Amino acid sequence: MTQRVDESYVSSDHEVVTAAITSRRSIRAFLPTPVDLELVNELLRIAGTAPSGSNIQPWQVHVVAGATRDKLAAAMLAAHQAGVPSAREYHYYPKEWRSPYIDRRRATGWGLYGHLGIRKGDHEATSRQLGRNYEFFGAPVALFFVIDRDMEAGSWLDYGMFIQSIMIAARGYGLHTCPQAALANYPDIVREHLGIGNDKLIVCGLSIGYADPDDPVNEFRPQRLPLEAYVTHHID
Ligand SMILES: Cc1cc2nc3c(=O)[nH]c(=O)nc-3n(C[C@H](O)[C@H](O)[C@H](O)COP(=O)(O)O)c2cc1C
């Protein structure tokens, strides 16, 4: 039997692909170094090849930089500082937290704040760190992902693949990212600044830029489960 060979495959590809995937991490301090917007378009073109059920490609992206970025960041941060509660329009997490998810969530949250020297109960420092979300952690470019309100769970599955593709492609150009559900906390502010209609739901945002290698926040590495914890083999 002759084997079909993918002509575009070269033997060293796995190292490059693996490094692009495993070097992605959530960066929470970016350098002010500008990001070429043509490069951002290229990342979006690459990610646009992501799979989607029946190829319906439900993603719609708003690229935010310059004065619009600054104004939007200021408006969201002001809302956060005024104590305006999140008005995110969908449930990200289970309504009732339970083990093991609550334990993993705590380990990550407390791990990050502990790493920054923020003690449990220090609401001011915690709120300040949370507020950094709205300033895109200093990144010069942010993406906002929106979806038509009538789309169902399958399209959200598609959307995750699209967003992960952007993050992986970014690594190929030395860029880092942080996916942020926090950027969907004030949907009306985002709608107003970006001219987005009420027929769209704000899914989340993504900060893009060059990581600040000297900021300790970027050293935080939340642990992952061992393979046995999430894989069941049926191989008899
Ligand atoms: C859809 C999505 C939304 C997220 N929202 C936020 C956020 O609002 N703020 C934040 O600091 N991190 C956010 N994260 C990052 C997660 O905390 C992070 O992916 C997780 O702790 C694993 O760490 P790593 O990305 O560095 O591997 C989000 C991640 C995803 C996938």
mmCIF file of N, CA and C in Angstrom, residues 23-131:
data_model
loop_
_atom_site.group_PDB
_atom_site.id
_atom_site.type_symbol
_atom_site.label_atom_id
_atom_site.label_comp_id
_atom_site.label_asym_id
_atom_site.label_seq_id
_atom_site.Cartn_x
_atom_site.Cartn_y
_atom_site.Cartn_z
ATOM 1 N N SER A 23 4.830 27.535 24.212
ATOM 2 C CA SER A 23 5.403 28.805 24.693
ATOM 3 C C SER A 23 4.315 29.870 24.860
ATOM 4 N N ARG A 24 3.089 29.550 24.424
ATOM 5 C CA ARG A 24 1.983 30.494 24.678
ATOM 6 C C ARG A 24 1.651 30.487 26.155
ATOM 7 N N ARG A 25 1.537 31.621 26.720
ATOM 8 C CA ARG A 25 1.049 31.729 28.093
ATOM 9 C C ARG A 25 0.385 33.088 28.222
ATOM 10 N N SER A 26 -0.390 33.250 29.260
ATOM 11 C CA SER A 26 -1.090 34.520 29.427
ATOM 12 C C SER A 26 -0.126 35.551 29.990
ATOM 13 N N ILE A 27 0.109 36.570 29.199
ATOM 14 C CA ILE A 27 1.048 37.632 29.576
ATOM 15 C C ILE A 27 0.242 38.784 30.178
ATOM 16 N N ARG A 28 0.692 39.241 31.342
ATOM 17 C CA ARG A 28 -0.067 40.305 32.034
ATOM 18 C C ARG A 28 0.762 41.553 32.267
ATOM 19 N N ALA A 29 1.847 41.692 31.500
ATOM 20 C CA ALA A 29 2.602 42.954 31.440
ATOM 21 C C ALA A 29 3.281 43.003 30.077
ATOM 22 N N PHE A 30 2.855 43.983 29.272
ATOM 23 C CA PHE A 30 3.410 44.125 27.913
ATOM 24 C C PHE A 30 4.286 45.360 27.848
ATOM 25 N N LEU A 31 5.227 45.344 26.920
ATOM 26 C CA LEU A 31 6.039 46.531 26.637
ATOM 27 C C LEU A 31 5.203 47.496 25.790
ATOM 28 N N PRO A 32 5.513 48.789 25.836
ATOM 29 C CA PRO A 32 4.755 49.730 24.986
ATOM 30 C C PRO A 32 5.142 49.643 23.500
ATOM 31 N N THR A 33 6.106 48.802 23.167
ATOM 32 C CA THR A 33 6.549 48.632 21.772
ATOM 33 C C THR A 33 5.348 48.460 20.841
ATOM 34 N N PRO A 34 5.241 49.295 19.796
ATOM 35 C CA PRO A 34 4.078 49.165 18.901
ATOM 36 C C PRO A 34 4.046 47.816 18.175
ATOM 37 N N VAL A 35 2.858 47.398 17.827
ATOM 38 C CA VAL A 35 2.679 46.169 17.045
ATOM 39 C C VAL A 35 2.181 46.583 15.664
ATOM 40 N N ASP A 36 2.857 46.095 14.641
ATOM 41 C CA ASP A 36 2.494 46.396 13.260
ATOM 42 C C ASP A 36 1.068 45.875 12.981
ATOM 43 N N LEU A 37 0.175 46.781 12.586
ATOM 44 C CA LEU A 37 -1.217 46.357 12.401
ATOM 45 C C LEU A 37 -1.380 45.442 11.184
ATOM 46 N N GLU A 38 -0.440 45.529 10.235
ATOM 47 C CA GLU A 38 -0.487 44.607 9.101
ATOM 48 C C GLU A 38 -0.168 43.186 9.586
ATOM 49 N N LEU A 39 0.713 43.109 10.610
ATOM 50 C CA LEU A 39 1.026 41.806 11.200
ATOM 51 C C LEU A 39 -0.212 41.245 11.926
ATOM 52 N N VAL A 40 -0.938 42.123 12.590
ATOM 53 C CA VAL A 40 -2.174 41.683 13.255
ATOM 54 C C VAL A 40 -3.151 41.137 12.206
ATOM 55 N N ASN A 41 -3.251 41.834 11.071
ATOM 56 C CA ASN A 41 -4.121 41.325 9.995
ATOM 57 C C ASN A 41 -3.656 39.958 9.518
ATOM 58 N N GLU A 42 -2.342 39.780 9.453
ATOM 59 C CA GLU A 42 -1.793 38.494 9.007
ATOM 60 C C GLU A 42 -2.182 37.385 10.003
ATOM 61 N N LEU A 43 -2.087 37.696 11.310
ATOM 62 C CA LEU A 43 -2.490 36.702 12.323
ATOM 63 C C LEU A 43 -3.959 36.333 12.148
ATOM 64 N N LEU A 44 -4.770 37.352 11.839
ATOM 65 C CA LEU A 44 -6.206 37.105 11.685
ATOM 66 C C LEU A 44 -6.504 36.313 10.401
ATOM 67 N N ARG A 45 -5.665 36.565 9.379
ATOM 68 C CA ARG A 45 -5.821 35.774 8.144
ATOM 69 C C ARG A 45 -5.480 34.309 8.418
ATOM 70 N N ILE A 46 -4.378 34.104 9.157
ATOM 71 C CA ILE A 46 -3.958 32.726 9.492
ATOM 72 C C ILE A 46 -5.057 32.051 10.314
ATOM 73 N N ALA A 47 -5.532 32.755 11.342
ATOM 74 C CA ALA A 47 -6.552 32.167 12.217
ATOM 75 C C ALA A 47 -7.859 31.922 11.466
ATOM 76 N N GLY A 48 -8.075 32.700 10.415
ATOM 77 C CA GLY A 48 -9.284 32.532 9.599
ATOM 78 C C GLY A 48 -9.337 31.195 8.884
ATOM 79 N N THR A 49 -8.214 30.452 8.900
ATOM 80 C CA THR A 49 -8.226 29.101 8.306
ATOM 81 C C THR A 49 -8.680 28.063 9.343
ATOM 82 N N ALA A 50 -9.023 28.492 10.559
ATOM 83 C CA ALA A 50 -9.478 27.558 11.609
ATOM 84 C C ALA A 50 -10.737 26.832 11.134
ATOM 85 N N PRO A 51 -10.941 25.612 11.655
ATOM 86 C CA PRO A 51 -12.148 24.879 11.262
ATOM 87 C C PRO A 51 -13.385 25.431 11.966
ATOM 88 N N SER A 52 -14.536 25.248 11.346
ATOM 89 C CA SER A 52 -15.799 25.572 12.018
ATOM 90 C C SER A 52 -16.870 24.667 11.429
ATOM 91 N N GLY A 53 -17.828 24.301 12.259
ATOM 92 C CA GLY A 53 -18.890 23.406 11.786
ATOM 93 C C GLY A 53 -19.549 23.965 10.536
ATOM 94 N N SER A 54 -19.613 23.144 9.480
ATOM 95 C CA SER A 54 -20.180 23.543 8.182
ATOM 96 C C SER A 54 -19.505 24.791 7.618
ATOM 97 N N ASN A 55 -18.309 25.071 8.122
ATOM 98 C CA ASN A 55 -17.508 26.213 7.636
ATOM 99 C C ASN A 55 -18.254 27.540 7.761
ATOM 100 N N ILE A 56 -19.032 27.694 8.844
ATOM 101 C CA ILE A 56 -19.832 28.931 8.916
ATOM 102 C C ILE A 56 -19.049 30.132 9.445
ATOM 103 N N GLN A 57 -17.864 29.890 10.025
ATOM 104 C CA GLN A 57 -16.954 30.980 10.401
ATOM 105 C C GLN A 57 -17.685 32.088 11.173
ATOM 106 N N PRO A 58 -18.096 31.791 12.394
ATOM 107 C CA PRO A 58 -18.941 32.734 13.138
ATOM 108 C C PRO A 58 -18.194 33.911 13.752
ATOM 109 N N TRP A 59 -16.892 33.985 13.594
ATOM 110 C CA TRP A 59 -16.096 35.021 14.253
ATOM 111 C C TRP A 59 -16.186 36.377 13.559
ATOM 112 N N GLN A 60 -16.233 37.422 14.364
ATOM 113 C CA GLN A 60 -16.188 38.816 13.888
ATOM 114 C C GLN A 60 -15.292 39.559 14.876
ATOM 115 N N VAL A 61 -14.265 40.212 14.345
ATOM 116 C CA VAL A 61 -13.209 40.750 15.206
ATOM 117 C C VAL A 61 -13.092 42.265 15.057
ATOM 118 N N HIS A 62 -12.938 42.945 16.171
ATOM 119 C CA HIS A 62 -12.654 44.386 16.157
ATOM 120 C C HIS A 62 -11.227 44.590 16.636
ATOM 121 N N VAL A 63 -10.402 45.228 15.802
ATOM 122 C CA VAL A 63 -9.000 45.507 16.154
ATOM 123 C C VAL A 63 -8.955 46.909 16.750
ATOM 124 N N VAL A 64 -8.372 47.015 17.938
ATOM 125 C CA VAL A 64 -8.403 48.281 18.670
ATOM 126 C C VAL A 64 -6.979 48.722 18.994
ATOM 127 N N ALA A 65 -6.640 49.939 18.552
ATOM 128 C CA ALA A 65 -5.296 50.483 18.815
ATOM 129 C C ALA A 65 -5.415 52.011 18.856
ATOM 130 N N GLY A 66 -4.317 52.664 19.175
ATOM 131 C CA GLY A 66 -4.263 54.128 19.119
ATOM 132 C C GLY A 66 -5.216 54.797 20.101
ATOM 133 N N ALA A 67 -5.815 55.924 19.647
ATOM 134 C CA ALA A 67 -6.663 56.720 20.536
ATOM 135 C C ALA A 67 -7.906 55.954 20.976
ATOM 136 N N THR A 68 -8.459 55.130 20.091
ATOM 137 C CA THR A 68 -9.652 54.344 20.459
ATOM 138 C C THR A 68 -9.318 53.393 21.593
ATOM 139 N N ARG A 69 -8.153 52.758 21.500
ATOM 140 C CA ARG A 69 -7.696 51.861 22.566
ATOM 141 C C ARG A 69 -7.629 52.612 23.895
ATOM 142 N N ASP A 70 -7.005 53.802 23.851
ATOM 143 C CA ASP A 70 -6.811 54.557 25.094
ATOM 144 C C ASP A 70 -8.146 54.971 25.705
ATOM 145 N N LYS A 71 -9.062 55.436 24.842
ATOM 146 C CA LYS A 71 -10.359 55.908 25.351
ATOM 147 C C LYS A 71 -11.183 54.746 25.920
ATOM 148 N N LEU A 72 -11.167 53.634 25.207
ATOM 149 C CA LEU A 72 -11.927 52.469 25.666
ATOM 150 C C LEU A 72 -11.351 51.947 26.987
ATOM 151 N N ALA A 73 -10.020 51.894 27.072
ATOM 152 C CA ALA A 73 -9.375 51.427 28.315
ATOM 153 C C ALA A 73 -9.764 52.339 29.476
ATOM 154 N N ALA A 74 -9.720 53.641 29.242
ATOM 155 C CA ALA A 74 -10.035 54.598 30.310
ATOM 156 C C ALA A 74 -11.481 54.433 30.772
ATOM 157 N N ALA A 75 -12.394 54.211 29.816
ATOM 158 C CA ALA A 75 -13.814 54.090 30.174
ATOM 159 C C ALA A 75 -14.073 52.811 30.978
ATOM 160 N N MET A 76 -13.459 51.710 30.554
ATOM 161 C CA MET A 76 -13.668 50.445 31.287
ATOM 162 C C MET A 76 -13.030 50.514 32.672
ATOM 163 N N LEU A 77 -11.834 51.107 32.734
ATOM 164 C CA LEU A 77 -11.146 51.207 34.031
ATOM 165 C C LEU A 77 -11.945 52.088 34.990
ATOM 166 N N ALA A 78 -12.516 53.176 34.459
ATOM 167 C CA ALA A 78 -13.321 54.073 35.299
ATOM 168 C C ALA A 78 -14.524 53.318 35.864
ATOM 169 N N ALA A 79 -15.166 52.504 35.023
ATOM 170 C CA ALA A 79 -16.319 51.718 35.490
ATOM 171 C C ALA A 79 -15.871 50.762 36.595
ATOM 172 N N HIS A 80 -14.746 50.113 36.366
ATOM 173 C CA HIS A 80 -14.213 49.167 37.368
ATOM 174 C C HIS A 80 -13.914 49.889 38.686
ATOM 175 N N GLN A 81 -13.268 51.041 38.578
ATOM 176 C CA GLN A 81 -12.889 51.781 39.796
ATOM 177 C C GLN A 81 -14.110 52.345 40.527
ATOM 178 N N ALA A 82 -15.188 52.591 39.764
ATOM 179 C CA ALA A 82 -16.422 53.088 40.391
ATOM 180 C C ALA A 82 -17.237 51.941 40.990
ATOM 181 N N GLY A 83 -16.737 50.715 40.837
ATOM 182 C CA GLY A 83 -17.422 49.561 41.426
ATOM 183 C C GLY A 83 -18.616 49.075 40.618
ATOM 184 N N VAL A 84 -18.678 49.467 39.327
ATOM 185 C CA VAL A 84 -19.784 48.991 38.479
ATOM 186 C C VAL A 84 -19.634 47.471 38.322
ATOM 187 N N PRO A 85 -20.676 46.706 38.668
ATOM 188 C CA PRO A 85 -20.532 45.243 38.570
ATOM 189 C C PRO A 85 -20.465 44.767 37.121
ATOM 190 N N SER A 86 -19.845 43.626 36.927
ATOM 191 C CA SER A 86 -19.748 43.053 35.583
ATOM 192 C C SER A 86 -21.141 42.821 35.006
ATOM 193 N N ALA A 87 -21.285 43.158 33.723
ATOM 194 C CA ALA A 87 -22.577 42.924 33.046
ATOM 195 C C ALA A 87 -22.366 41.958 31.877
ATOM 196 N N ARG A 88 -21.394 41.059 32.053
ATOM 197 C CA ARG A 88 -21.127 40.084 30.976
ATOM 198 C C ARG A 88 -22.415 39.345 30.650
ATOM 199 N N GLU A 89 -22.642 39.121 29.350
ATOM 200 C CA GLU A 89 -23.967 38.659 28.921
ATOM 201 C C GLU A 89 -24.086 37.141 28.774
ATOM 202 N N TYR A 90 -23.129 36.434 29.283
ATOM 203 C CA TYR A 90 -23.233 34.969 29.244
ATOM 204 C C TYR A 90 -22.529 34.403 30.463
ATOM 205 N N HIS A 91 -22.872 33.167 30.810
ATOM 206 C CA HIS A 91 -22.210 32.504 31.934
ATOM 207 C C HIS A 91 -20.941 31.845 31.434
ATOM 208 N N TYR A 92 -19.828 32.269 31.958
ATOM 209 C CA TYR A 92 -18.577 31.607 31.595
ATOM 210 C C TYR A 92 -18.413 30.345 32.425
ATOM 211 N N TYR A 93 -18.706 30.475 33.714
ATOM 212 C CA TYR A 93 -18.422 29.390 34.666
ATOM 213 C C TYR A 93 -19.721 28.732 35.100
ATOM 214 N N PRO A 94 -19.583 27.538 35.741
ATOM 215 C CA PRO A 94 -20.809 26.895 36.267
ATOM 216 C C PRO A 94 -21.480 27.801 37.296
ATOM 217 N N LYS A 95 -22.798 27.732 37.367
ATOM 218 C CA LYS A 95 -23.509 28.600 38.328
ATOM 219 C C LYS A 95 -23.172 28.188 39.746
ATOM 220 N N GLU A 96 -23.008 26.877 39.967
ATOM 221 C CA GLU A 96 -22.626 26.358 41.293
ATOM 222 C C GLU A 96 -21.203 25.838 41.192
ATOM 223 N N TRP A 97 -20.283 26.498 41.861
ATOM 224 C CA TRP A 97 -18.896 26.008 41.849
ATOM 225 C C TRP A 97 -18.788 24.743 42.688
ATOM 226 N N ARG A 98 -18.008 23.783 42.240
ATOM 227 C CA ARG A 98 -17.777 22.547 43.004
ATOM 228 C C ARG A 98 -16.386 22.027 42.664
ATOM 229 N N SER A 99 -15.970 21.062 43.506
ATOM 230 C CA SER A 99 -14.700 20.390 43.248
ATOM 231 C C SER A 99 -14.831 19.572 41.965
ATOM 232 N N PRO A 100 -13.811 19.392 41.169
ATOM 233 C CA PRO A 100 -12.446 19.883 41.364
ATOM 234 C C PRO A 100 -12.222 21.294 40.814
ATOM 235 N N TYR A 101 -13.291 21.858 40.185
ATOM 236 C CA TYR A 101 -13.065 23.108 39.442
ATOM 237 C C TYR A 101 -12.778 24.290 40.361
ATOM 238 N N ILE A 102 -13.508 24.339 41.479
ATOM 239 C CA ILE A 102 -13.281 25.434 42.422
ATOM 240 C C ILE A 102 -11.848 25.383 42.964
ATOM 241 N N ASP A 103 -11.330 24.163 43.173
ATOM 242 C CA ASP A 103 -9.965 24.009 43.700
ATOM 243 C C ASP A 103 -8.937 24.507 42.681
ATOM 244 N N ARG A 104 -9.179 24.165 41.431
ATOM 245 C CA ARG A 104 -8.236 24.598 40.376
ATOM 246 C C ARG A 104 -8.307 26.121 40.216
ATOM 247 N N ARG A 105 -9.530 26.635 40.320
ATOM 248 C CA ARG A 105 -9.682 28.083 40.163
ATOM 249 C C ARG A 105 -8.931 28.819 41.286
ATOM 250 N N ARG A 106 -9.122 28.310 42.521
ATOM 251 C CA ARG A 106 -8.453 28.948 43.659
ATOM 252 C C ARG A 106 -6.945 28.844 43.529
ATOM 253 N N ALA A 107 -6.483 27.676 43.124
ATOM 254 C CA ALA A 107 -5.021 27.470 43.009
ATOM 255 C C ALA A 107 -4.433 28.482 42.026
ATOM 256 N N THR A 108 -5.163 28.743 40.938
ATOM 257 C CA THR A 108 -4.650 29.664 39.921
ATOM 258 C C THR A 108 -4.749 31.111 40.406
ATOM 259 N N GLY A 109 -5.914 31.468 40.955
ATOM 260 C CA GLY A 109 -6.116 32.848 41.420
ATOM 261 C C GLY A 109 -5.166 33.203 42.561
ATOM 262 N N TRP A 110 -5.168 32.364 43.580
ATOM 263 C CA TRP A 110 -4.307 32.642 44.726
ATOM 264 C C TRP A 110 -2.839 32.517 44.335
ATOM 265 N N GLY A 111 -2.577 31.598 43.401
ATOM 266 C CA GLY A 111 -1.200 31.430 42.926
ATOM 267 C C GLY A 111 -0.700 32.727 42.296
ATOM 268 N N LEU A 112 -1.530 33.326 41.445
ATOM 269 C CA LEU A 112 -1.132 34.566 40.762
ATOM 270 C C LEU A 112 -0.962 35.702 41.772
ATOM 271 N N TYR A 113 -1.963 35.877 42.642
ATOM 272 C CA TYR A 113 -1.879 36.992 43.588
ATOM 273 C C TYR A 113 -0.747 36.767 44.586
ATOM 274 N N GLY A 114 -0.576 35.506 45.020
ATOM 275 C CA GLY A 114 0.524 35.189 45.941
ATOM 276 C C GLY A 114 1.863 35.509 45.296
ATOM 277 N N HIS A 115 1.975 35.180 44.017
ATOM 278 C CA HIS A 115 3.201 35.440 43.263
ATOM 279 C C HIS A 115 3.500 36.945 43.231
ATOM 280 N N LEU A 116 2.432 37.753 43.236
ATOM 281 C CA LEU A 116 2.603 39.214 43.187
ATOM 282 C C LEU A 116 2.709 39.818 44.585
ATOM 283 N N GLY A 117 2.670 38.956 45.598
ATOM 284 C CA GLY A 117 2.774 39.449 46.978
ATOM 285 C C GLY A 117 1.480 40.078 47.484
ATOM 286 N N ILE A 118 0.366 39.768 46.802
ATOM 287 C CA ILE A 118 -0.932 40.299 47.247
ATOM 288 C C ILE A 118 -1.558 39.283 48.211
ATOM 289 N N ARG A 119 -1.794 39.731 49.435
ATOM 290 C CA ARG A 119 -2.330 38.821 50.451
ATOM 291 C C ARG A 119 -3.835 38.663 50.297
ATOM 292 N N LYS A 120 -4.311 37.457 50.694
ATOM 293 C CA LYS A 120 -5.753 37.202 50.690
ATOM 294 C C LYS A 120 -6.438 38.248 51.561
ATOM 295 N N GLY A 121 -7.489 38.872 51.061
ATOM 296 C CA GLY A 121 -8.196 39.878 51.856
ATOM 297 C C GLY A 121 -7.731 41.299 51.560
ATOM 298 N N ASP A 122 -6.656 41.440 50.800
ATOM 299 C CA ASP A 122 -6.197 42.788 50.421
ATOM 300 C C ASP A 122 -6.991 43.216 49.177
ATOM 301 N N HIS A 123 -8.199 43.727 49.451
ATOM 302 C CA HIS A 123 -9.128 44.013 48.353
ATOM 303 C C HIS A 123 -8.632 45.120 47.437
ATOM 304 N N GLU A 124 -7.916 46.075 48.018
ATOM 305 C CA GLU A 124 -7.439 47.201 47.215
ATOM 306 C C GLU A 124 -6.411 46.745 46.169
ATOM 307 N N ALA A 125 -5.444 45.960 46.643
ATOM 308 C CA ALA A 125 -4.403 45.476 45.716
ATOM 309 C C ALA A 125 -5.004 44.506 44.696
ATOM 310 N N THR A 126 -5.942 43.691 45.154
ATOM 311 C CA THR A 126 -6.591 42.733 44.238
ATOM 312 C C THR A 126 -7.343 43.496 43.148
ATOM 313 N N SER A 127 -8.071 44.534 43.548
ATOM 314 C CA SER A 127 -8.854 45.317 42.597
ATOM 315 C C SER A 127 -7.931 46.057 41.614
ATOM 316 N N ARG A 128 -6.802 46.536 42.144
ATOM 317 C CA ARG A 128 -5.848 47.229 41.258
ATOM 318 C C ARG A 128 -5.315 46.264 40.190
ATOM 319 N N GLN A 129 -4.986 45.052 40.613
ATOM 320 C CA GLN A 129 -4.470 44.068 39.663
ATOM 321 C C GLN A 129 -5.560 43.691 38.656
ATOM 322 N N LEU A 130 -6.792 43.525 39.144
ATOM 323 C CA LEU A 130 -7.902 43.213 38.229
ATOM 324 C C LEU A 130 -8.089 44.332 37.209
ATOM 325 N N GLY A 131 -7.925 45.557 37.684
ATOM 326 C CA GLY A 131 -8.090 46.725 36.825
ATOM 327 C C GLY A 131 -7.113 46.749 35.661
#
